[in-house]
Amino acid sequence: MTFIVAIDGPAAAGKGTISKAVAAEFGLAHLDTGLLYRAVGFKVMSGADPIAAANALNPLDLEHDDLRTANVAQFASQVAVIPEVRSALVNFQRSFATQASGAVLDGRDIGTVICPDADIKLFVTASPEVRANRRFQELSAKGAKTTYEKVLNEVVERDMRDSTRSDAPMRAAAEAIVIDTSELTIESAIQTACDLIRSKQSA
Ligand code: C5P
């Protein structure tokens, strides 16, 4: 039987890092589902129709180098509001989730919509200020010219759009375990997630 870990939460809460570490620790495949929306947003930035872009999405599109920028994130969150874009991406995510090795998927609606029967659901969050500061440090280290205030505004705007859209809004599933990383080191956040998964596996 496959083992599915669903990890949801807002931007820069640490869910990507935790998901990668969990996948490595338990030998599971990992899908960062935000990349699907980013790849669609990226195509829309160059003039494509969002629904056509989502329907034509190809796994190679996820490997594009420029998907991680703040600008692409805003386009991703705008296309993610469109129900037809979301439904075009469902099958890819569900097939990934049910592969024999088991899988970790991280995103906004994994525990609520994509994998409602996941074996364990985590919701990784942190205060907007902590998340904006982390994202600002990351962007600055890469040489991006931005300010903390600008990054905070982008984080808050994206959280608002993601959590208030009518189709698959970002929220913790009823049975999700919340991990607030505001005051945790990344090592202890990973440790917390791994301990929760281990206890679920042995239950
Ligand atoms: O996780 P990441 O920040 O890369 O996601 C980019 C955007 O894609 C999010 O702000 C959200 O609008 C959208 N998204 C989504 N559902 C997911 C994953 C991402 O709506 N499962």
PDB file of C-alpha atoms and ligand atoms in Angstrom:
ATOM      1  CA  MET A   1       0.000   0.000   0.000  1.00  0.00           C
ATOM      2  CA  THR A   2       1.309   3.470  -0.820  1.00  0.00           C
ATOM      3  CA  PHE A   3       2.012   5.997   1.904  1.00  0.00           C
ATOM      4  CA  ILE A   4       0.952   9.596   1.180  1.00  0.00           C
ATOM      5  CA  VAL A   5       2.128  12.626   3.133  1.00  0.00           C
ATOM      6  CA  ALA A   6       0.199  15.868   2.454  1.00  0.00           C
ATOM      7  CA  ILE A   7       1.950  19.076   3.476  1.00  0.00           C
ATOM      8  CA  ASP A   8       0.118  22.370   3.028  1.00  0.00           C
ATOM      9  CA  GLY A   9       0.767  25.909   4.132  1.00  0.00           C
ATOM     10  CA  PRO A  10       1.548  29.462   3.010  1.00  0.00           C
ATOM     11  CA  ALA A  11       4.659  30.673   1.170  1.00  0.00           C
ATOM     12  CA  ALA A  12       8.009  30.595   2.975  1.00  0.00           C
ATOM     13  CA  ALA A  13       6.706  28.722   6.029  1.00  0.00           C
ATOM     14  CA  GLY A  14       9.296  25.987   5.437  1.00  0.00           C
ATOM     15  CA  LYS A  15       7.051  23.371   3.829  1.00  0.00           C
ATOM     16  CA  GLY A  16       9.332  22.893   0.800  1.00  0.00           C
ATOM     17  CA  THR A  17      12.407  22.238   2.929  1.00  0.00           C
ATOM     18  CA  ILE A  18      10.459  19.981   5.288  1.00  0.00           C
ATOM     19  CA  SER A  19       8.923  18.073   2.354  1.00  0.00           C
ATOM     20  CA  LYS A  20      12.308  17.409   0.737  1.00  0.00           C
ATOM     21  CA  ALA A  21      13.796  16.229   4.032  1.00  0.00           C
ATOM     22  CA  VAL A  22      10.796  13.977   4.768  1.00  0.00           C
ATOM     23  CA  ALA A  23      10.970  12.472   1.259  1.00  0.00           C
ATOM     24  CA  ALA A  24      14.679  11.701   1.714  1.00  0.00           C
ATOM     25  CA  GLU A  25      14.201  10.279   5.220  1.00  0.00           C
ATOM     26  CA  PHE A  26      11.330   7.935   4.300  1.00  0.00           C
ATOM     27  CA  GLY A  27      12.309   7.120   0.692  1.00  0.00           C
ATOM     28  CA  LEU A  28       9.229   8.818  -0.781  1.00  0.00           C
ATOM     29  CA  ALA A  29       8.896  10.680  -4.088  1.00  0.00           C
ATOM     30  CA  HIS A  30       8.336  14.431  -3.712  1.00  0.00           C
ATOM     31  CA  LEU A  31       6.203  16.841  -5.733  1.00  0.00           C
ATOM     32  CA  ASP A  32       6.255  20.590  -5.089  1.00  0.00           C
ATOM     33  CA  THR A  33       2.785  21.304  -6.518  1.00  0.00           C
ATOM     34  CA  GLY A  34       3.417  25.075  -6.472  1.00  0.00           C
ATOM     35  CA  LEU A  35       5.691  24.460  -9.457  1.00  0.00           C
ATOM     36  CA  LEU A  36       2.683  23.402 -11.552  1.00  0.00           C
ATOM     37  CA  TYR A  37       0.965  26.725 -10.903  1.00  0.00           C
ATOM     38  CA  ARG A  38       4.240  28.603 -11.379  1.00  0.00           C
ATOM     39  CA  ALA A  39       4.801  26.875 -14.748  1.00  0.00           C
ATOM     40  CA  VAL A  40       1.307  27.915 -15.874  1.00  0.00           C
ATOM     41  CA  GLY A  41       1.862  31.464 -14.526  1.00  0.00           C
ATOM     42  CA  PHE A  42       5.172  31.631 -16.380  1.00  0.00           C
ATOM     43  CA  LYS A  43       3.494  30.792 -19.691  1.00  0.00           C
ATOM     44  CA  VAL A  44       0.758  33.333 -19.014  1.00  0.00           C
ATOM     45  CA  MET A  45       3.440  35.999 -18.440  1.00  0.00           C
ATOM     46  CA  SER A  46       4.526  35.417 -22.016  1.00  0.00           C
ATOM     47  CA  GLY A  47       0.991  35.758 -23.353  1.00  0.00           C
ATOM     48  CA  ALA A  48      -0.485  32.231 -23.147  1.00  0.00           C
ATOM     49  CA  ASP A  49      -4.091  31.564 -22.200  1.00  0.00           C
ATOM     50  CA  PRO A  50      -4.110  30.142 -18.620  1.00  0.00           C
ATOM     51  CA  ILE A  51      -6.541  27.267 -19.243  1.00  0.00           C
ATOM     52  CA  ALA A  52      -4.815  26.213 -22.487  1.00  0.00           C
ATOM     53  CA  ALA A  53      -1.429  26.419 -20.717  1.00  0.00           C
ATOM     54  CA  ALA A  54      -2.658  24.244 -17.839  1.00  0.00           C
ATOM     55  CA  ASN A  55      -4.129  21.657 -20.217  1.00  0.00           C
ATOM     56  CA  ALA A  56      -0.882  21.498 -22.198  1.00  0.00           C
ATOM     57  CA  LEU A  57       1.425  21.372 -19.172  1.00  0.00           C
ATOM     58  CA  ASN A  58       4.309  18.965 -19.566  1.00  0.00           C
ATOM     59  CA  PRO A  59       6.599  17.645 -16.774  1.00  0.00           C
ATOM     60  CA  LEU A  60       9.553  19.289 -18.547  1.00  0.00           C
ATOM     61  CA  ASP A  61       7.885  22.691 -17.992  1.00  0.00           C
ATOM     62  CA  LEU A  62       8.521  22.209 -14.264  1.00  0.00           C
ATOM     63  CA  GLU A  63      12.269  22.237 -14.824  1.00  0.00           C
ATOM     64  CA  HIS A  64      12.444  25.771 -16.129  1.00  0.00           C
ATOM     65  CA  ASP A  65      15.083  27.807 -14.225  1.00  0.00           C
ATOM     66  CA  ASP A  66      13.031  30.983 -13.853  1.00  0.00           C
ATOM     67  CA  LEU A  67       9.992  29.613 -11.992  1.00  0.00           C
ATOM     68  CA  ARG A  68      11.123  30.711  -8.520  1.00  0.00           C
ATOM     69  CA  THR A  69      10.929  34.481  -8.934  1.00  0.00           C
ATOM     70  CA  ALA A  70       8.550  36.712  -6.948  1.00  0.00           C
ATOM     71  CA  ASN A  71       6.925  37.858 -10.190  1.00  0.00           C
ATOM     72  CA  VAL A  72       6.134  34.302 -11.298  1.00  0.00           C
ATOM     73  CA  ALA A  73       4.716  33.610  -7.798  1.00  0.00           C
ATOM     74  CA  GLN A  74       2.175  36.411  -8.225  1.00  0.00           C
ATOM     75  CA  PHE A  75       1.136  35.125 -11.675  1.00  0.00           C
ATOM     76  CA  ALA A  76       0.919  31.595 -10.234  1.00  0.00           C
ATOM     77  CA  SER A  77      -1.421  32.749  -7.503  1.00  0.00           C
ATOM     78  CA  GLN A  78      -3.585  34.597 -10.062  1.00  0.00           C
ATOM     79  CA  VAL A  79      -3.963  31.587 -12.374  1.00  0.00           C
ATOM     80  CA  ALA A  80      -4.568  29.343  -9.324  1.00  0.00           C
ATOM     81  CA  VAL A  81      -7.905  31.128  -8.763  1.00  0.00           C
ATOM     82  CA  ILE A  82      -9.288  29.766 -12.075  1.00  0.00           C
ATOM     83  CA  PRO A  83     -11.245  26.532 -11.471  1.00  0.00           C
ATOM     84  CA  GLU A  84     -10.443  25.142 -14.971  1.00  0.00           C
ATOM     85  CA  VAL A  85      -6.725  25.633 -14.342  1.00  0.00           C
ATOM     86  CA  ARG A  86      -6.979  23.748 -11.038  1.00  0.00           C
ATOM     87  CA  SER A  87      -8.992  20.888 -12.509  1.00  0.00           C
ATOM     88  CA  ALA A  88      -6.517  20.484 -15.399  1.00  0.00           C
ATOM     89  CA  LEU A  89      -3.777  19.831 -12.826  1.00  0.00           C
ATOM     90  CA  VAL A  90      -5.617  17.355 -10.594  1.00  0.00           C
ATOM     91  CA  ASN A  91      -4.853  14.110 -12.444  1.00  0.00           C
ATOM     92  CA  PHE A  92      -1.125  14.747 -12.629  1.00  0.00           C
ATOM     93  CA  GLN A  93      -0.996  15.338  -8.866  1.00  0.00           C
ATOM     94  CA  ARG A  94      -3.144  12.316  -7.986  1.00  0.00           C
ATOM     95  CA  SER A  95      -1.151   9.955 -10.225  1.00  0.00           C
ATOM     96  CA  PHE A  96       2.037  11.223  -8.619  1.00  0.00           C
ATOM     97  CA  ALA A  97       0.570  10.677  -5.147  1.00  0.00           C
ATOM     98  CA  THR A  98      -0.418   7.076  -5.762  1.00  0.00           C
ATOM     99  CA  GLN A  99       2.894   5.815  -7.174  1.00  0.00           C
ATOM    100  CA  ALA A 100       4.176   2.610  -5.573  1.00  0.00           C
ATOM    101  CA  SER A 101       7.044   4.190  -3.630  1.00  0.00           C
ATOM    102  CA  GLY A 102       4.673   6.486  -1.751  1.00  0.00           C
ATOM    103  CA  ALA A 103       4.878  10.268  -1.997  1.00  0.00           C
ATOM    104  CA  VAL A 104       5.045  13.621  -0.288  1.00  0.00           C
ATOM    105  CA  LEU A 105       3.116  16.423  -1.975  1.00  0.00           C
ATOM    106  CA  ASP A 106       3.336  19.988  -0.777  1.00  0.00           C
ATOM    107  CA  GLY A 107       0.995  22.827  -1.712  1.00  0.00           C
ATOM    108  CA  ARG A 108      -2.154  24.596  -0.540  1.00  0.00           C
ATOM    109  CA  ASP A 109      -4.972  22.074  -1.111  1.00  0.00           C
ATOM    110  CA  ILE A 110      -3.271  18.678  -0.873  1.00  0.00           C
ATOM    111  CA  GLY A 111      -4.933  17.525   2.350  1.00  0.00           C
ATOM    112  CA  THR A 112      -8.303  19.082   1.494  1.00  0.00           C
ATOM    113  CA  VAL A 113      -8.770  18.384  -2.253  1.00  0.00           C
ATOM    114  CA  ILE A 114      -5.977  16.474  -3.982  1.00  0.00           C
ATOM    115  CA  CYS A 115      -5.357  13.717  -1.417  1.00  0.00           C
ATOM    116  CA  PRO A 116      -8.204  13.818   1.090  1.00  0.00           C
ATOM    117  CA  ASP A 117      -7.264  10.249   2.135  1.00  0.00           C
ATOM    118  CA  ALA A 118      -3.568  11.010   2.751  1.00  0.00           C
ATOM    119  CA  ASP A 119      -2.028   8.930   5.546  1.00  0.00           C
ATOM    120  CA  ILE A 120      -0.835  12.046   7.327  1.00  0.00           C
ATOM    121  CA  LYS A 121      -1.624  15.726   6.805  1.00  0.00           C
ATOM    122  CA  LEU A 122       0.589  18.523   8.045  1.00  0.00           C
ATOM    123  CA  PHE A 123      -0.064  22.255   7.837  1.00  0.00           C
ATOM    124  CA  VAL A 124       3.186  24.188   8.087  1.00  0.00           C
ATOM    125  CA  THR A 125       2.827  27.855   8.902  1.00  0.00           C
ATOM    126  CA  ALA A 126       4.630  30.869  10.430  1.00  0.00           C
ATOM    127  CA  SER A 127       3.813  34.537  11.000  1.00  0.00           C
ATOM    128  CA  PRO A 128       3.755  36.724   7.869  1.00  0.00           C
ATOM    129  CA  GLU A 129       6.669  38.794   9.270  1.00  0.00           C
ATOM    130  CA  VAL A 130       8.882  35.744   9.826  1.00  0.00           C
ATOM    131  CA  ARG A 131       8.037  34.367   6.387  1.00  0.00           C
ATOM    132  CA  ALA A 132       8.657  37.697   4.672  1.00  0.00           C
ATOM    133  CA  ASN A 133      11.979  38.050   6.450  1.00  0.00           C
ATOM    134  CA  ARG A 134      13.073  34.550   5.347  1.00  0.00           C
ATOM    135  CA  ARG A 135      12.042  35.231   1.755  1.00  0.00           C
ATOM    136  CA  PHE A 136      13.752  38.646   1.831  1.00  0.00           C
ATOM    137  CA  GLN A 137      17.033  37.073   3.073  1.00  0.00           C
ATOM    138  CA  GLU A 138      16.838  34.386   0.357  1.00  0.00           C
ATOM    139  CA  LEU A 139      16.180  36.922  -2.409  1.00  0.00           C
ATOM    140  CA  SER A 140      18.905  39.281  -1.155  1.00  0.00           C
ATOM    141  CA  ALA A 141      21.410  36.420  -1.035  1.00  0.00           C
ATOM    142  CA  LYS A 142      20.626  35.776  -4.708  1.00  0.00           C
ATOM    143  CA  GLY A 143      21.320  39.445  -5.463  1.00  0.00           C
ATOM    144  CA  ALA A 144      17.668  40.458  -6.035  1.00  0.00           C
ATOM    145  CA  LYS A 145      17.001  44.176  -5.474  1.00  0.00           C
ATOM    146  CA  THR A 146      13.988  44.305  -3.153  1.00  0.00           C
ATOM    147  CA  THR A 147      13.004  45.466   0.332  1.00  0.00           C
ATOM    148  CA  TYR A 148      11.550  43.675   3.354  1.00  0.00           C
ATOM    149  CA  GLU A 149       8.379  45.810   3.102  1.00  0.00           C
ATOM    150  CA  LYS A 150       7.845  44.877  -0.546  1.00  0.00           C
ATOM    151  CA  VAL A 151       8.301  41.172   0.206  1.00  0.00           C
ATOM    152  CA  LEU A 152       5.929  41.411   3.198  1.00  0.00           C
ATOM    153  CA  ASN A 153       3.269  43.057   1.009  1.00  0.00           C
ATOM    154  CA  GLU A 154       3.659  40.315  -1.613  1.00  0.00           C
ATOM    155  CA  VAL A 155       3.405  37.571   1.023  1.00  0.00           C
ATOM    156  CA  VAL A 156       0.266  39.096   2.564  1.00  0.00           C
ATOM    157  CA  GLU A 157      -1.348  39.699  -0.838  1.00  0.00           C
ATOM    158  CA  ARG A 158      -0.675  36.125  -1.955  1.00  0.00           C
ATOM    159  CA  ASP A 159      -1.927  34.639   1.361  1.00  0.00           C
ATOM    160  CA  MET A 160      -5.118  36.660   1.004  1.00  0.00           C
ATOM    161  CA  ARG A 161      -5.737  35.558  -2.598  1.00  0.00           C
ATOM    162  CA  ASP A 162      -4.865  31.918  -1.841  1.00  0.00           C
ATOM    163  CA  SER A 163      -7.039  31.668   1.252  1.00  0.00           C
ATOM    164  CA  THR A 164     -10.119  33.519  -0.020  1.00  0.00           C
ATOM    165  CA  ARG A 165     -10.535  32.010  -3.512  1.00  0.00           C
ATOM    166  CA  SER A 166     -13.717  29.987  -3.877  1.00  0.00           C
ATOM    167  CA  ASP A 167     -12.144  26.881  -5.422  1.00  0.00           C
ATOM    168  CA  ALA A 168      -9.770  24.905  -3.162  1.00  0.00           C
ATOM    169  CA  PRO A 169      -8.739  27.768  -0.870  1.00  0.00           C
ATOM    170  CA  MET A 170      -5.618  27.312   1.225  1.00  0.00           C
ATOM    171  CA  ARG A 171      -6.607  25.927   4.610  1.00  0.00           C
ATOM    172  CA  ALA A 172      -5.625  23.220   7.045  1.00  0.00           C
ATOM    173  CA  ALA A 173      -7.660  20.020   6.636  1.00  0.00           C
ATOM    174  CA  ALA A 174      -9.725  19.205   9.729  1.00  0.00           C
ATOM    175  CA  GLU A 175      -7.352  16.404  10.717  1.00  0.00           C
ATOM    176  CA  ALA A 176      -4.116  18.217   9.780  1.00  0.00           C
ATOM    177  CA  ILE A 177      -1.450  18.678  12.437  1.00  0.00           C
ATOM    178  CA  VAL A 178      -0.253  22.292  12.485  1.00  0.00           C
ATOM    179  CA  ILE A 179       3.487  22.988  12.761  1.00  0.00           C
ATOM    180  CA  ASP A 180       4.227  26.670  13.420  1.00  0.00           C
ATOM    181  CA  THR A 181       7.841  27.244  12.395  1.00  0.00           C
ATOM    182  CA  SER A 182       7.993  30.924  13.505  1.00  0.00           C
ATOM    183  CA  GLU A 183      10.247  30.050  16.429  1.00  0.00           C
ATOM    184  CA  LEU A 184      11.690  26.730  15.260  1.00  0.00           C
ATOM    185  CA  THR A 185      15.015  26.104  13.589  1.00  0.00           C
ATOM    186  CA  ILE A 186      14.677  24.275  10.311  1.00  0.00           C
ATOM    187  CA  GLU A 187      16.314  21.220  11.927  1.00  0.00           C
ATOM    188  CA  SER A 188      13.727  21.069  14.700  1.00  0.00           C
ATOM    189  CA  ALA A 189      10.852  21.630  12.248  1.00  0.00           C
ATOM    190  CA  ILE A 190      12.113  18.677  10.162  1.00  0.00           C
ATOM    191  CA  GLN A 191      12.531  16.598  13.314  1.00  0.00           C
ATOM    192  CA  THR A 192       8.951  17.390  14.409  1.00  0.00           C
ATOM    193  CA  ALA A 193       7.553  16.384  10.994  1.00  0.00           C
ATOM    194  CA  CYS A 194       9.608  13.152  10.882  1.00  0.00           C
ATOM    195  CA  ASP A 195       8.564  12.181  14.434  1.00  0.00           C
ATOM    196  CA  LEU A 196       4.878  12.715  13.558  1.00  0.00           C
ATOM    197  CA  ILE A 197       5.202  10.590  10.411  1.00  0.00           C
ATOM    198  CA  ARG A 198       7.086   7.835  12.249  1.00  0.00           C
ATOM    199  CA  SER A 199       4.403   7.656  14.915  1.00  0.00           C
ATOM    200  CA  LYS A 200       1.727   7.475  12.222  1.00  0.00           C
ATOM    201  CA  GLN A 201       3.573   4.680  10.385  1.00  0.00           C
ATOM    202  CA  SER A 202       3.894   2.604  13.527  1.00  0.00           C
ATOM    203  CA  ALA A 203       0.291   3.218  14.656  1.00  0.00           C
TER     204      ALA A 203
HETATM  205  O1  C5P B   1       4.149  27.009  -3.214  1.00  0.00           O
HETATM  206  P1  C5P B   1       4.404  28.165  -4.150  1.00  0.00           P
HETATM  207  O2  C5P B   1       4.658  29.448  -3.436  1.00  0.00           O
HETATM  208  O3  C5P B   1       5.453  27.846  -5.167  1.00  0.00           O
HETATM  209  O4  C5P B   1       3.031  28.317  -4.964  1.00  0.00           O
HETATM  210  C1  C5P B   1       2.811  29.357  -5.890  1.00  0.00           C
HETATM  211  C2  C5P B   1       1.309  29.628  -5.950  1.00  0.00           C
HETATM  212  O5  C5P B   1       0.656  28.495  -6.550  1.00  0.00           O
HETATM  213  C3  C5P B   1       0.613  29.803  -4.616  1.00  0.00           C
HETATM  214  O6  C5P B   1       0.655  31.141  -4.138  1.00  0.00           O
HETATM  215  C4  C5P B   1      -0.811  29.348  -4.914  1.00  0.00           C
HETATM  216  O7  C5P B   1      -1.577  30.392  -5.453  1.00  0.00           O
HETATM  217  C5  C5P B   1      -0.632  28.302  -5.986  1.00  0.00           C
HETATM  218  N1  C5P B   1      -0.770  26.938  -5.471  1.00  0.00           N
HETATM  219  C6  C5P B   1      -2.044  26.445  -5.312  1.00  0.00           C
HETATM  220  N2  C5P B   1      -2.235  25.150  -4.927  1.00  0.00           N
HETATM  221  C7  C5P B   1      -1.184  24.362  -4.676  1.00  0.00           C
HETATM  222  C8  C5P B   1       0.135  24.857  -4.801  1.00  0.00           C
HETATM  223  C9  C5P B   1       0.301  26.174  -5.187  1.00  0.00           C
HETATM  224  O8  C5P B   1      -3.023  27.154  -5.522  1.00  0.00           O
HETATM  225  N3  C5P B   1      -1.405  23.081  -4.334  1.00  0.00           N
END
